[in-house]
């Protein structure tokens, strides 16, 4: 190794140890990772995105869906934080979504409802690029299933064009809860989905089969409603005691549980202290620390989820 390479390596290591906001500290493609979720933050979206990035978040999730997201304010928030931290666009990972017609309020649809489905998809992307003040999207997700497979592939094939054009780096699916639908969409896609983002809750059996498929195909499984839907698990008396022993909040322990399973949770905290605590926890996990001593400690939370066989076979082997 040359002197200059040695110096660069030392600098990267120092950034990691000091948790400096540098892209060399941890690769954006590493996972699992906490992603900052921006739904329902309305006019305060810019403030919270700015705080999240200042706290150490580098993955930001949004959608071109004015009903629940202010995508334009996500753009303002990341630009302001990046300027203050001297971050480049490539130091951040931006994920947004195409949302079908039924996902919008009539007075805030971000595309021409009279246009073809393919044109709506293209218009949505152009709106996202404008809102987010960027010339590319790291991850673009189909926000939910269409009414039939013909329309599904009209949307998906148009999204694939954006990858071909360099406007988008990868594609994903959200709100797909039947394994057979995920498999069909995957098998018949020219550009395979790299993300499945679903609600993580007992009604879907915590997506055990879908998570197993994701592991098999190297797809990132992202969870939302992670805390909202699972309070009984992380507030269980034994879980509360375990959190105390680990020096974590109950919510932090549950994030650690998810990340130990290979899940990348959406984290929508609006509290700066909690943001920093969550990033510190994530860095501990991504640097190799084992928060849980063994499968027995994991099972304290897992068995309280309300889903039998809560971990996939691959997860159990790893644990």
PDB file of C-alpha atoms in Angstrom:
ATOM      1  CA  UNK A   1       0.000   0.000   0.000  1.00  0.00           C
ATOM      2  CA  UNK A   2       1.391   3.419  -0.980  1.00  0.00           C
ATOM      3  CA  UNK A   3       1.834   6.265   1.462  1.00  0.00           C
ATOM      4  CA  UNK A   4      -1.161   8.125   0.022  1.00  0.00           C
ATOM      5  CA  UNK A   5      -3.388   5.047   0.086  1.00  0.00           C
ATOM      6  CA  UNK A   6      -2.354   4.467   3.675  1.00  0.00           C
ATOM      7  CA  UNK A   7      -3.227   8.044   4.526  1.00  0.00           C
ATOM      8  CA  UNK A   8      -6.638   7.755   2.849  1.00  0.00           C
ATOM      9  CA  UNK A   9      -7.356   4.504   4.674  1.00  0.00           C
ATOM     10  CA  UNK A  10      -6.418   6.097   7.987  1.00  0.00           C
ATOM     11  CA  UNK A  11      -8.709   9.032   7.246  1.00  0.00           C
ATOM     12  CA  UNK A  12     -11.643   6.736   6.457  1.00  0.00           C
ATOM     13  CA  UNK A  13     -11.060   4.804   9.673  1.00  0.00           C
ATOM     14  CA  UNK A  14     -10.902   8.026  11.650  1.00  0.00           C
ATOM     15  CA  UNK A  15     -14.206   9.175  10.110  1.00  0.00           C
ATOM     16  CA  UNK A  16     -15.793   5.889  11.136  1.00  0.00           C
ATOM     17  CA  UNK A  17     -14.551   6.067  14.700  1.00  0.00           C
ATOM     18  CA  UNK A  18     -15.581   9.683  15.136  1.00  0.00           C
ATOM     19  CA  UNK A  19     -18.902   9.203  13.277  1.00  0.00           C
ATOM     20  CA  UNK A  20     -18.117  12.110  11.012  1.00  0.00           C
ATOM     21  CA  UNK A  21     -20.627  12.833   8.244  1.00  0.00           C
ATOM     22  CA  UNK A  22     -18.497  11.289   5.510  1.00  0.00           C
ATOM     23  CA  UNK A  23     -19.539   8.884   2.789  1.00  0.00           C
ATOM     24  CA  UNK A  24     -16.319   6.969   3.457  1.00  0.00           C
ATOM     25  CA  UNK A  25     -17.428   6.095   6.987  1.00  0.00           C
ATOM     26  CA  UNK A  26     -20.003   3.497   5.939  1.00  0.00           C
ATOM     27  CA  UNK A  27     -21.138   2.780   2.401  1.00  0.00           C
ATOM     28  CA  UNK A  28     -24.638   3.934   1.509  1.00  0.00           C
ATOM     29  CA  UNK A  29     -25.271   0.514  -0.005  1.00  0.00           C
ATOM     30  CA  UNK A  30     -24.572  -1.308   3.272  1.00  0.00           C
ATOM     31  CA  UNK A  31     -27.612  -2.734   5.014  1.00  0.00           C
ATOM     32  CA  UNK A  32     -29.598  -3.084   7.139  1.00  0.00           C
ATOM     33  CA  UNK A  33     -29.843   0.599   7.865  1.00  0.00           C
ATOM     34  CA  UNK A  34     -32.279   2.987   9.510  1.00  0.00           C
ATOM     35  CA  UNK A  35     -33.965   5.174   6.929  1.00  0.00           C
ATOM     36  CA  UNK A  36     -35.548   8.461   7.864  1.00  0.00           C
ATOM     37  CA  UNK A  37     -39.268   8.329   7.077  1.00  0.00           C
ATOM     38  CA  UNK A  38     -40.942  11.613   6.147  1.00  0.00           C
ATOM     39  CA  UNK A  39     -44.656  10.746   6.027  1.00  0.00           C
ATOM     40  CA  UNK A  40     -47.185  12.949   7.870  1.00  0.00           C
ATOM     41  CA  UNK A  41     -44.713  15.666   8.817  1.00  0.00           C
ATOM     42  CA  UNK A  42     -46.519  18.278   6.734  1.00  0.00           C
ATOM     43  CA  UNK A  43     -45.086  21.819   6.936  1.00  0.00           C
ATOM     44  CA  UNK A  44     -42.387  20.721   9.377  1.00  0.00           C
ATOM     45  CA  UNK A  45     -40.911  18.206   6.941  1.00  0.00           C
ATOM     46  CA  UNK A  46     -37.936  20.375   5.987  1.00  0.00           C
ATOM     47  CA  UNK A  47     -37.033  20.986   9.628  1.00  0.00           C
ATOM     48  CA  UNK A  48     -37.165  17.320  10.562  1.00  0.00           C
ATOM     49  CA  UNK A  49     -35.222  16.158   7.481  1.00  0.00           C
ATOM     50  CA  UNK A  50     -32.549  18.745   8.292  1.00  0.00           C
ATOM     51  CA  UNK A  51     -32.392  17.546  11.907  1.00  0.00           C
ATOM     52  CA  UNK A  52     -32.240  13.911  10.838  1.00  0.00           C
ATOM     53  CA  UNK A  53     -29.306  14.470   8.490  1.00  0.00           C
ATOM     54  CA  UNK A  54     -27.501  16.567  11.075  1.00  0.00           C
ATOM     55  CA  UNK A  55     -28.006  13.686  13.533  1.00  0.00           C
ATOM     56  CA  UNK A  56     -26.419  11.228  11.100  1.00  0.00           C
ATOM     57  CA  UNK A  57     -29.182   9.832   8.901  1.00  0.00           C
ATOM     58  CA  UNK A  58     -28.076   9.434   5.299  1.00  0.00           C
ATOM     59  CA  UNK A  59     -31.060   7.499   3.889  1.00  0.00           C
ATOM     60  CA  UNK A  60     -34.250   9.513   3.360  1.00  0.00           C
ATOM     61  CA  UNK A  61     -37.600   8.019   2.309  1.00  0.00           C
ATOM     62  CA  UNK A  62     -40.466  10.005   0.792  1.00  0.00           C
ATOM     63  CA  UNK A  63     -43.119   9.740  -1.933  1.00  0.00           C
ATOM     64  CA  UNK A  64     -44.674  11.820  -4.688  1.00  0.00           C
ATOM     65  CA  UNK A  65     -47.959  11.659  -2.787  1.00  0.00           C
ATOM     66  CA  UNK A  66     -49.040  15.057  -1.404  1.00  0.00           C
ATOM     67  CA  UNK A  67     -51.757  13.390   0.691  1.00  0.00           C
ATOM     68  CA  UNK A  68     -49.128  12.087   3.133  1.00  0.00           C
ATOM     69  CA  UNK A  69     -45.773  13.577   2.087  1.00  0.00           C
ATOM     70  CA  UNK A  70     -44.241  16.986   1.397  1.00  0.00           C
ATOM     71  CA  UNK A  71     -41.649  15.797  -1.080  1.00  0.00           C
ATOM     72  CA  UNK A  72     -40.720  19.382  -1.943  1.00  0.00           C
ATOM     73  CA  UNK A  73     -39.825  20.082   1.685  1.00  0.00           C
ATOM     74  CA  UNK A  74     -37.701  16.932   1.786  1.00  0.00           C
ATOM     75  CA  UNK A  75     -35.725  18.546  -1.011  1.00  0.00           C
ATOM     76  CA  UNK A  76     -35.323  21.751   0.976  1.00  0.00           C
ATOM     77  CA  UNK A  77     -34.311  19.864   4.105  1.00  0.00           C
ATOM     78  CA  UNK A  78     -31.588  17.749   2.580  1.00  0.00           C
ATOM     79  CA  UNK A  79     -30.143  20.652   0.587  1.00  0.00           C
ATOM     80  CA  UNK A  80     -29.870  22.823   3.691  1.00  0.00           C
ATOM     81  CA  UNK A  81     -28.263  20.079   5.773  1.00  0.00           C
ATOM     82  CA  UNK A  82     -25.887  19.093   2.983  1.00  0.00           C
ATOM     83  CA  UNK A  83     -24.673  22.668   2.647  1.00  0.00           C
ATOM     84  CA  UNK A  84     -24.028  22.947   6.381  1.00  0.00           C
ATOM     85  CA  UNK A  85     -22.202  19.616   6.548  1.00  0.00           C
ATOM     86  CA  UNK A  86     -20.420  20.056   3.199  1.00  0.00           C
ATOM     87  CA  UNK A  87     -22.030  16.872   1.895  1.00  0.00           C
ATOM     88  CA  UNK A  88     -22.294  16.028  -1.771  1.00  0.00           C
ATOM     89  CA  UNK A  89     -25.442  14.620  -3.373  1.00  0.00           C
ATOM     90  CA  UNK A  90     -23.787  11.196  -3.539  1.00  0.00           C
ATOM     91  CA  UNK A  91     -23.309  11.244   0.235  1.00  0.00           C
ATOM     92  CA  UNK A  92     -27.077  10.879   0.616  1.00  0.00           C
ATOM     93  CA  UNK A  93     -29.530   8.194  -0.470  1.00  0.00           C
ATOM     94  CA  UNK A  94     -32.939   9.449  -1.591  1.00  0.00           C
ATOM     95  CA  UNK A  95     -35.879   7.131  -2.067  1.00  0.00           C
ATOM     96  CA  UNK A  96     -39.280   8.141  -3.396  1.00  0.00           C
ATOM     97  CA  UNK A  97     -42.352   6.470  -4.850  1.00  0.00           C
ATOM     98  CA  UNK A  98     -44.816   6.493  -7.713  1.00  0.00           C
ATOM     99  CA  UNK A  99     -48.301   6.409  -6.196  1.00  0.00           C
ATOM    100  CA  UNK A 100     -51.282   5.266  -8.250  1.00  0.00           C
ATOM    101  CA  UNK A 101     -54.395   7.346  -8.813  1.00  0.00           C
ATOM    102  CA  UNK A 102     -56.287   5.916  -5.848  1.00  0.00           C
ATOM    103  CA  UNK A 103     -53.554   7.027  -3.434  1.00  0.00           C
ATOM    104  CA  UNK A 104     -54.168  10.747  -4.016  1.00  0.00           C
ATOM    105  CA  UNK A 105     -56.651  13.390  -2.963  1.00  0.00           C
ATOM    106  CA  UNK A 106     -58.495  14.815  -5.947  1.00  0.00           C
ATOM    107  CA  UNK A 107     -57.080  18.319  -5.467  1.00  0.00           C
ATOM    108  CA  UNK A 108     -53.402  17.326  -5.206  1.00  0.00           C
ATOM    109  CA  UNK A 109     -52.727  14.686  -7.865  1.00  0.00           C
ATOM    110  CA  UNK A 110     -49.141  15.216  -9.071  1.00  0.00           C
ATOM    111  CA  UNK A 111     -49.773  14.204 -12.691  1.00  0.00           C
ATOM    112  CA  UNK A 112     -52.340  14.520 -15.479  1.00  0.00           C
ATOM    113  CA  UNK A 113     -55.180  12.090 -14.733  1.00  0.00           C
ATOM    114  CA  UNK A 114     -56.239  12.165 -18.395  1.00  0.00           C
ATOM    115  CA  UNK A 115     -52.812  10.986 -19.548  1.00  0.00           C
ATOM    116  CA  UNK A 116     -51.884   7.372 -20.168  1.00  0.00           C
ATOM    117  CA  UNK A 117     -50.651   5.352 -17.211  1.00  0.00           C
ATOM    118  CA  UNK A 118     -47.142   5.358 -18.627  1.00  0.00           C
ATOM    119  CA  UNK A 119     -47.192   9.147 -18.965  1.00  0.00           C
ATOM    120  CA  UNK A 120     -48.406   9.537 -15.384  1.00  0.00           C
ATOM    121  CA  UNK A 121     -45.427   7.505 -14.188  1.00  0.00           C
ATOM    122  CA  UNK A 122     -43.019   9.701 -16.153  1.00  0.00           C
ATOM    123  CA  UNK A 123     -44.686  12.887 -14.900  1.00  0.00           C
ATOM    124  CA  UNK A 124     -44.468  11.630 -11.320  1.00  0.00           C
ATOM    125  CA  UNK A 125     -40.746  11.052 -11.689  1.00  0.00           C
ATOM    126  CA  UNK A 126     -40.188  14.494 -13.175  1.00  0.00           C
ATOM    127  CA  UNK A 127     -42.092  16.012 -10.258  1.00  0.00           C
ATOM    128  CA  UNK A 128     -39.972  14.017  -7.801  1.00  0.00           C
ATOM    129  CA  UNK A 129     -36.715  15.110  -9.407  1.00  0.00           C
ATOM    130  CA  UNK A 130     -37.877  18.724  -9.250  1.00  0.00           C
ATOM    131  CA  UNK A 131     -39.166  18.464  -5.678  1.00  0.00           C
ATOM    132  CA  UNK A 132     -36.022  16.751  -4.413  1.00  0.00           C
ATOM    133  CA  UNK A 133     -33.715  19.135  -6.289  1.00  0.00           C
ATOM    134  CA  UNK A 134     -31.708  16.315  -7.836  1.00  0.00           C
ATOM    135  CA  UNK A 135     -31.016  14.807 -11.225  1.00  0.00           C
ATOM    136  CA  UNK A 136     -31.283  11.200 -10.065  1.00  0.00           C
ATOM    137  CA  UNK A 137     -33.140   9.072  -7.541  1.00  0.00           C
ATOM    138  CA  UNK A 138     -31.298   6.344  -5.630  1.00  0.00           C
ATOM    139  CA  UNK A 139     -34.368   4.171  -5.163  1.00  0.00           C
ATOM    140  CA  UNK A 140     -37.794   4.497  -6.815  1.00  0.00           C
ATOM    141  CA  UNK A 141     -40.640   2.415  -5.482  1.00  0.00           C
ATOM    142  CA  UNK A 142     -43.999   1.384  -6.880  1.00  0.00           C
ATOM    143  CA  UNK A 143     -46.149   2.475  -3.935  1.00  0.00           C
ATOM    144  CA  UNK A 144     -48.772  -0.243  -4.274  1.00  0.00           C
ATOM    145  CA  UNK A 145     -50.259  -2.839  -6.625  1.00  0.00           C
ATOM    146  CA  UNK A 146     -52.273  -1.779  -9.643  1.00  0.00           C
ATOM    147  CA  UNK A 147     -55.689  -3.344 -10.292  1.00  0.00           C
ATOM    148  CA  UNK A 148     -54.325  -5.944 -12.715  1.00  0.00           C
ATOM    149  CA  UNK A 149     -51.031  -7.307 -13.960  1.00  0.00           C
ATOM    150  CA  UNK A 150     -51.303  -5.538 -17.316  1.00  0.00           C
ATOM    151  CA  UNK A 151     -51.350  -2.156 -15.573  1.00  0.00           C
ATOM    152  CA  UNK A 152     -48.674  -3.320 -13.130  1.00  0.00           C
ATOM    153  CA  UNK A 153     -46.250  -3.919 -15.961  1.00  0.00           C
ATOM    154  CA  UNK A 154     -47.190  -0.684 -17.702  1.00  0.00           C
ATOM    155  CA  UNK A 155     -45.998   1.042 -14.549  1.00  0.00           C
ATOM    156  CA  UNK A 156     -42.996  -1.212 -13.974  1.00  0.00           C
ATOM    157  CA  UNK A 157     -41.752  -1.141 -17.562  1.00  0.00           C
ATOM    158  CA  UNK A 158     -41.913   2.657 -17.523  1.00  0.00           C
ATOM    159  CA  UNK A 159     -39.968   2.704 -14.268  1.00  0.00           C
ATOM    160  CA  UNK A 160     -37.387   0.430 -15.889  1.00  0.00           C
ATOM    161  CA  UNK A 161     -36.955   3.024 -18.655  1.00  0.00           C
ATOM    162  CA  UNK A 162     -35.909   5.540 -15.998  1.00  0.00           C
ATOM    163  CA  UNK A 163     -33.166   3.163 -14.849  1.00  0.00           C
ATOM    164  CA  UNK A 164     -32.017   2.752 -18.444  1.00  0.00           C
ATOM    165  CA  UNK A 165     -31.856   6.549 -18.755  1.00  0.00           C
ATOM    166  CA  UNK A 166     -29.802   6.932 -15.556  1.00  0.00           C
ATOM    167  CA  UNK A 167     -32.488   8.927 -13.753  1.00  0.00           C
ATOM    168  CA  UNK A 168     -33.029   6.132 -11.212  1.00  0.00           C
ATOM    169  CA  UNK A 169     -30.489   3.707  -9.757  1.00  0.00           C
ATOM    170  CA  UNK A 170     -32.801   0.946  -8.517  1.00  0.00           C
ATOM    171  CA  UNK A 171     -36.472  -0.022  -8.251  1.00  0.00           C
ATOM    172  CA  UNK A 172     -38.678  -1.504  -5.566  1.00  0.00           C
ATOM    173  CA  UNK A 173     -42.182  -2.512  -4.522  1.00  0.00           C
ATOM    174  CA  UNK A 174     -44.305  -1.452  -1.569  1.00  0.00           C
ATOM    175  CA  UNK A 175     -47.500  -2.770  -0.002  1.00  0.00           C
ATOM    176  CA  UNK A 176     -47.229  -6.187  -1.648  1.00  0.00           C
ATOM    177  CA  UNK A 177     -48.292  -8.697   1.006  1.00  0.00           C
ATOM    178  CA  UNK A 178     -48.836 -11.928  -0.937  1.00  0.00           C
ATOM    179  CA  UNK A 179     -45.718 -13.959  -1.638  1.00  0.00           C
ATOM    180  CA  UNK A 180     -47.098 -15.167  -4.965  1.00  0.00           C
ATOM    181  CA  UNK A 181     -47.508 -11.558  -6.131  1.00  0.00           C
ATOM    182  CA  UNK A 182     -43.966 -10.653  -5.098  1.00  0.00           C
ATOM    183  CA  UNK A 183     -42.576 -13.721  -6.874  1.00  0.00           C
ATOM    184  CA  UNK A 184     -44.614 -13.071 -10.037  1.00  0.00           C
ATOM    185  CA  UNK A 185     -43.562  -9.422 -10.152  1.00  0.00           C
ATOM    186  CA  UNK A 186     -39.932 -10.412  -9.612  1.00  0.00           C
ATOM    187  CA  UNK A 187     -39.867 -13.241 -12.144  1.00  0.00           C
ATOM    188  CA  UNK A 188     -41.448 -11.173 -14.912  1.00  0.00           C
ATOM    189  CA  UNK A 189     -39.440  -7.993 -14.402  1.00  0.00           C
ATOM    190  CA  UNK A 190     -36.550  -7.171 -16.717  1.00  0.00           C
ATOM    191  CA  UNK A 191     -34.963  -5.050 -13.980  1.00  0.00           C
ATOM    192  CA  UNK A 192     -35.537  -6.873 -10.709  1.00  0.00           C
ATOM    193  CA  UNK A 193     -36.830  -5.071  -7.613  1.00  0.00           C
ATOM    194  CA  UNK A 194     -34.125  -4.361  -5.060  1.00  0.00           C
ATOM    195  CA  UNK A 195     -36.524  -3.292  -2.299  1.00  0.00           C
ATOM    196  CA  UNK A 196     -39.709  -4.567  -0.708  1.00  0.00           C
ATOM    197  CA  UNK A 197     -41.154  -1.961   1.671  1.00  0.00           C
ATOM    198  CA  UNK A 198     -44.094  -3.215   3.735  1.00  0.00           C
ATOM    199  CA  UNK A 199     -45.999  -2.582   6.916  1.00  0.00           C
ATOM    200  CA  UNK A 200     -44.385  -4.805   9.560  1.00  0.00           C
ATOM    201  CA  UNK A 201     -47.311  -6.158  11.534  1.00  0.00           C
ATOM    202  CA  UNK A 202     -49.089  -9.276  12.719  1.00  0.00           C
ATOM    203  CA  UNK A 203     -51.903  -9.118  10.146  1.00  0.00           C
ATOM    204  CA  UNK A 204     -49.383 -10.069   7.462  1.00  0.00           C
ATOM    205  CA  UNK A 205     -47.575 -12.559   9.683  1.00  0.00           C
ATOM    206  CA  UNK A 206     -44.702 -10.064   9.753  1.00  0.00           C
ATOM    207  CA  UNK A 207     -43.988 -11.076   6.150  1.00  0.00           C
ATOM    208  CA  UNK A 208     -41.980 -14.142   7.179  1.00  0.00           C
ATOM    209  CA  UNK A 209     -42.253 -15.774   3.750  1.00  0.00           C
ATOM    210  CA  UNK A 210     -41.639 -12.544   1.863  1.00  0.00           C
ATOM    211  CA  UNK A 211     -38.615 -11.775   4.044  1.00  0.00           C
ATOM    212  CA  UNK A 212     -37.276 -15.238   3.290  1.00  0.00           C
ATOM    213  CA  UNK A 213     -37.671 -14.571  -0.445  1.00  0.00           C
ATOM    214  CA  UNK A 214     -35.915 -11.222  -0.027  1.00  0.00           C
ATOM    215  CA  UNK A 215     -32.942 -12.915   1.616  1.00  0.00           C
ATOM    216  CA  UNK A 216     -32.794 -15.496  -1.150  1.00  0.00           C
ATOM    217  CA  UNK A 217     -32.811 -12.821  -3.875  1.00  0.00           C
ATOM    218  CA  UNK A 218     -30.687 -10.222  -2.018  1.00  0.00           C
ATOM    219  CA  UNK A 219     -33.607  -7.782  -1.826  1.00  0.00           C
ATOM    220  CA  UNK A 220     -33.661  -5.201   0.943  1.00  0.00           C
ATOM    221  CA  UNK A 221     -36.720  -5.620   3.147  1.00  0.00           C
ATOM    222  CA  UNK A 222     -37.775  -2.238   4.536  1.00  0.00           C
ATOM    223  CA  UNK A 223     -40.363  -1.975   7.307  1.00  0.00           C
ATOM    224  CA  UNK A 224     -42.802   0.792   8.130  1.00  0.00           C
ATOM    225  CA  UNK A 225     -45.230   1.032  11.035  1.00  0.00           C
ATOM    226  CA  UNK A 226     -42.359  -0.718  12.760  1.00  0.00           C
ATOM    227  CA  UNK A 227     -43.005   0.753  16.190  1.00  0.00           C
ATOM    228  CA  UNK A 228     -46.667   1.685  15.813  1.00  0.00           C
ATOM    229  CA  UNK A 229     -47.823  -1.850  15.061  1.00  0.00           C
ATOM    230  CA  UNK A 230     -45.629  -3.712  17.542  1.00  0.00           C
ATOM    231  CA  UNK A 231     -45.951  -1.954  20.881  1.00  0.00           C
ATOM    232  CA  UNK A 232     -47.094  -5.129  22.621  1.00  0.00           C
ATOM    233  CA  UNK A 233     -43.806  -6.782  21.692  1.00  0.00           C
ATOM    234  CA  UNK A 234     -41.324  -4.145  22.827  1.00  0.00           C
ATOM    235  CA  UNK A 235     -43.417  -3.076  25.838  1.00  0.00           C
ATOM    236  CA  UNK A 236     -43.694  -6.665  27.058  1.00  0.00           C
ATOM    237  CA  UNK A 237     -42.370  -6.835  30.660  1.00  0.00           C
ATOM    238  CA  UNK A 238     -39.470  -9.101  29.712  1.00  0.00           C
ATOM    239  CA  UNK A 239     -38.596  -6.846  26.777  1.00  0.00           C
ATOM    240  CA  UNK A 240     -38.631  -3.788  29.024  1.00  0.00           C
ATOM    241  CA  UNK A 241     -36.258  -5.530  31.421  1.00  0.00           C
ATOM    242  CA  UNK A 242     -33.964  -6.562  28.569  1.00  0.00           C
ATOM    243  CA  UNK A 243     -33.915  -3.000  27.223  1.00  0.00           C
ATOM    244  CA  UNK A 244     -32.935  -1.755  30.672  1.00  0.00           C
ATOM    245  CA  UNK A 245     -30.120  -4.302  30.883  1.00  0.00           C
ATOM    246  CA  UNK A 246     -28.845  -3.268  27.447  1.00  0.00           C
ATOM    247  CA  UNK A 247     -29.041   0.446  28.246  1.00  0.00           C
ATOM    248  CA  UNK A 248     -31.511   1.033  25.430  1.00  0.00           C
ATOM    249  CA  UNK A 249     -34.990   2.476  25.150  1.00  0.00           C
ATOM    250  CA  UNK A 250     -37.704  -0.117  24.404  1.00  0.00           C
ATOM    251  CA  UNK A 251     -38.031   1.400  20.934  1.00  0.00           C
ATOM    252  CA  UNK A 252     -34.274   1.207  20.387  1.00  0.00           C
ATOM    253  CA  UNK A 253     -34.269  -2.434  21.399  1.00  0.00           C
ATOM    254  CA  UNK A 254     -36.975  -3.151  18.837  1.00  0.00           C
ATOM    255  CA  UNK A 255     -35.017  -1.386  16.099  1.00  0.00           C
ATOM    256  CA  UNK A 256     -32.032  -3.530  17.086  1.00  0.00           C
ATOM    257  CA  UNK A 257     -34.241  -6.619  16.897  1.00  0.00           C
ATOM    258  CA  UNK A 258     -35.347  -5.711  13.370  1.00  0.00           C
ATOM    259  CA  UNK A 259     -31.854  -4.896  12.158  1.00  0.00           C
ATOM    260  CA  UNK A 260     -30.512  -8.132  13.620  1.00  0.00           C
ATOM    261  CA  UNK A 261     -33.074  -9.884  11.405  1.00  0.00           C
ATOM    262  CA  UNK A 262     -31.728  -7.960   8.407  1.00  0.00           C
ATOM    263  CA  UNK A 263     -34.639  -5.514   8.236  1.00  0.00           C
ATOM    264  CA  UNK A 264     -34.118  -1.831   7.389  1.00  0.00           C
ATOM    265  CA  UNK A 265     -36.727   0.068   9.430  1.00  0.00           C
ATOM    266  CA  UNK A 266     -38.280   3.407   8.600  1.00  0.00           C
ATOM    267  CA  UNK A 267     -37.499   5.743  11.505  1.00  0.00           C
ATOM    268  CA  UNK A 268     -39.776   8.765  11.639  1.00  0.00           C
ATOM    269  CA  UNK A 269     -38.636  10.311  14.922  1.00  0.00           C
ATOM    270  CA  UNK A 270     -39.266  14.020  15.399  1.00  0.00           C
ATOM    271  CA  UNK A 271     -37.101  14.204  18.523  1.00  0.00           C
ATOM    272  CA  UNK A 272     -33.472  15.230  17.958  1.00  0.00           C
ATOM    273  CA  UNK A 273     -32.218  13.307  20.984  1.00  0.00           C
ATOM    274  CA  UNK A 274     -33.938  10.131  19.816  1.00  0.00           C
ATOM    275  CA  UNK A 275     -32.564  10.643  16.299  1.00  0.00           C
ATOM    276  CA  UNK A 276     -29.019  10.740  17.652  1.00  0.00           C
ATOM    277  CA  UNK A 277     -29.655   7.733  19.901  1.00  0.00           C
ATOM    278  CA  UNK A 278     -31.010   5.753  16.967  1.00  0.00           C
ATOM    279  CA  UNK A 279     -28.020   6.582  14.770  1.00  0.00           C
ATOM    280  CA  UNK A 280     -25.601   5.650  17.573  1.00  0.00           C
ATOM    281  CA  UNK A 281     -27.384   2.310  17.917  1.00  0.00           C
ATOM    282  CA  UNK A 282     -27.300   1.722  14.159  1.00  0.00           C
ATOM    283  CA  UNK A 283     -23.579   2.454  14.026  1.00  0.00           C
ATOM    284  CA  UNK A 284     -22.959  -0.047  16.820  1.00  0.00           C
ATOM    285  CA  UNK A 285     -24.827  -2.744  14.914  1.00  0.00           C
ATOM    286  CA  UNK A 286     -23.246  -1.937  11.556  1.00  0.00           C
ATOM    287  CA  UNK A 287     -19.785  -1.999  13.106  1.00  0.00           C
ATOM    288  CA  UNK A 288     -20.386  -5.598  14.165  1.00  0.00           C
ATOM    289  CA  UNK A 289     -21.617  -5.329  17.748  1.00  0.00           C
ATOM    290  CA  UNK A 290     -24.082  -8.032  18.765  1.00  0.00           C
ATOM    291  CA  UNK A 291     -26.846  -6.355  20.746  1.00  0.00           C
ATOM    292  CA  UNK A 292     -28.504  -9.684  21.510  1.00  0.00           C
ATOM    293  CA  UNK A 293     -26.432 -12.398  23.158  1.00  0.00           C
ATOM    294  CA  UNK A 294     -28.295 -15.285  21.525  1.00  0.00           C
ATOM    295  CA  UNK A 295     -31.554 -16.518  20.038  1.00  0.00           C
ATOM    296  CA  UNK A 296     -33.081 -16.702  23.517  1.00  0.00           C
ATOM    297  CA  UNK A 297     -32.787 -12.950  23.971  1.00  0.00           C
ATOM    298  CA  UNK A 298     -34.181 -12.380  20.479  1.00  0.00           C
ATOM    299  CA  UNK A 299     -37.105 -14.648  21.314  1.00  0.00           C
ATOM    300  CA  UNK A 300     -38.162 -12.409  24.199  1.00  0.00           C
ATOM    301  CA  UNK A 301     -39.356  -9.947  21.583  1.00  0.00           C
ATOM    302  CA  UNK A 302     -40.012 -12.398  18.766  1.00  0.00           C
ATOM    303  CA  UNK A 303     -42.393 -14.551  20.760  1.00  0.00           C
ATOM    304  CA  UNK A 304     -44.358 -11.453  21.777  1.00  0.00           C
ATOM    305  CA  UNK A 305     -44.972 -10.366  18.177  1.00  0.00           C
ATOM    306  CA  UNK A 306     -48.063 -12.516  17.803  1.00  0.00           C
ATOM    307  CA  UNK A 307     -46.614 -14.333  14.791  1.00  0.00           C
ATOM    308  CA  UNK A 308     -45.613 -17.992  15.213  1.00  0.00           C
ATOM    309  CA  UNK A 309     -42.272 -18.835  13.575  1.00  0.00           C
ATOM    310  CA  UNK A 310     -41.486 -15.105  13.446  1.00  0.00           C
ATOM    311  CA  UNK A 311     -37.987 -15.575  12.031  1.00  0.00           C
ATOM    312  CA  UNK A 312     -37.190 -17.043   8.639  1.00  0.00           C
ATOM    313  CA  UNK A 313     -35.109 -20.185   8.405  1.00  0.00           C
ATOM    314  CA  UNK A 314     -32.186 -18.158   7.057  1.00  0.00           C
ATOM    315  CA  UNK A 315     -32.462 -15.730   9.974  1.00  0.00           C
ATOM    316  CA  UNK A 316     -32.537 -18.586  12.468  1.00  0.00           C
ATOM    317  CA  UNK A 317     -29.413 -20.110  10.929  1.00  0.00           C
ATOM    318  CA  UNK A 318     -27.617 -16.738  11.196  1.00  0.00           C
ATOM    319  CA  UNK A 319     -28.695 -16.265  14.798  1.00  0.00           C
TER     320      UNK A 319
END
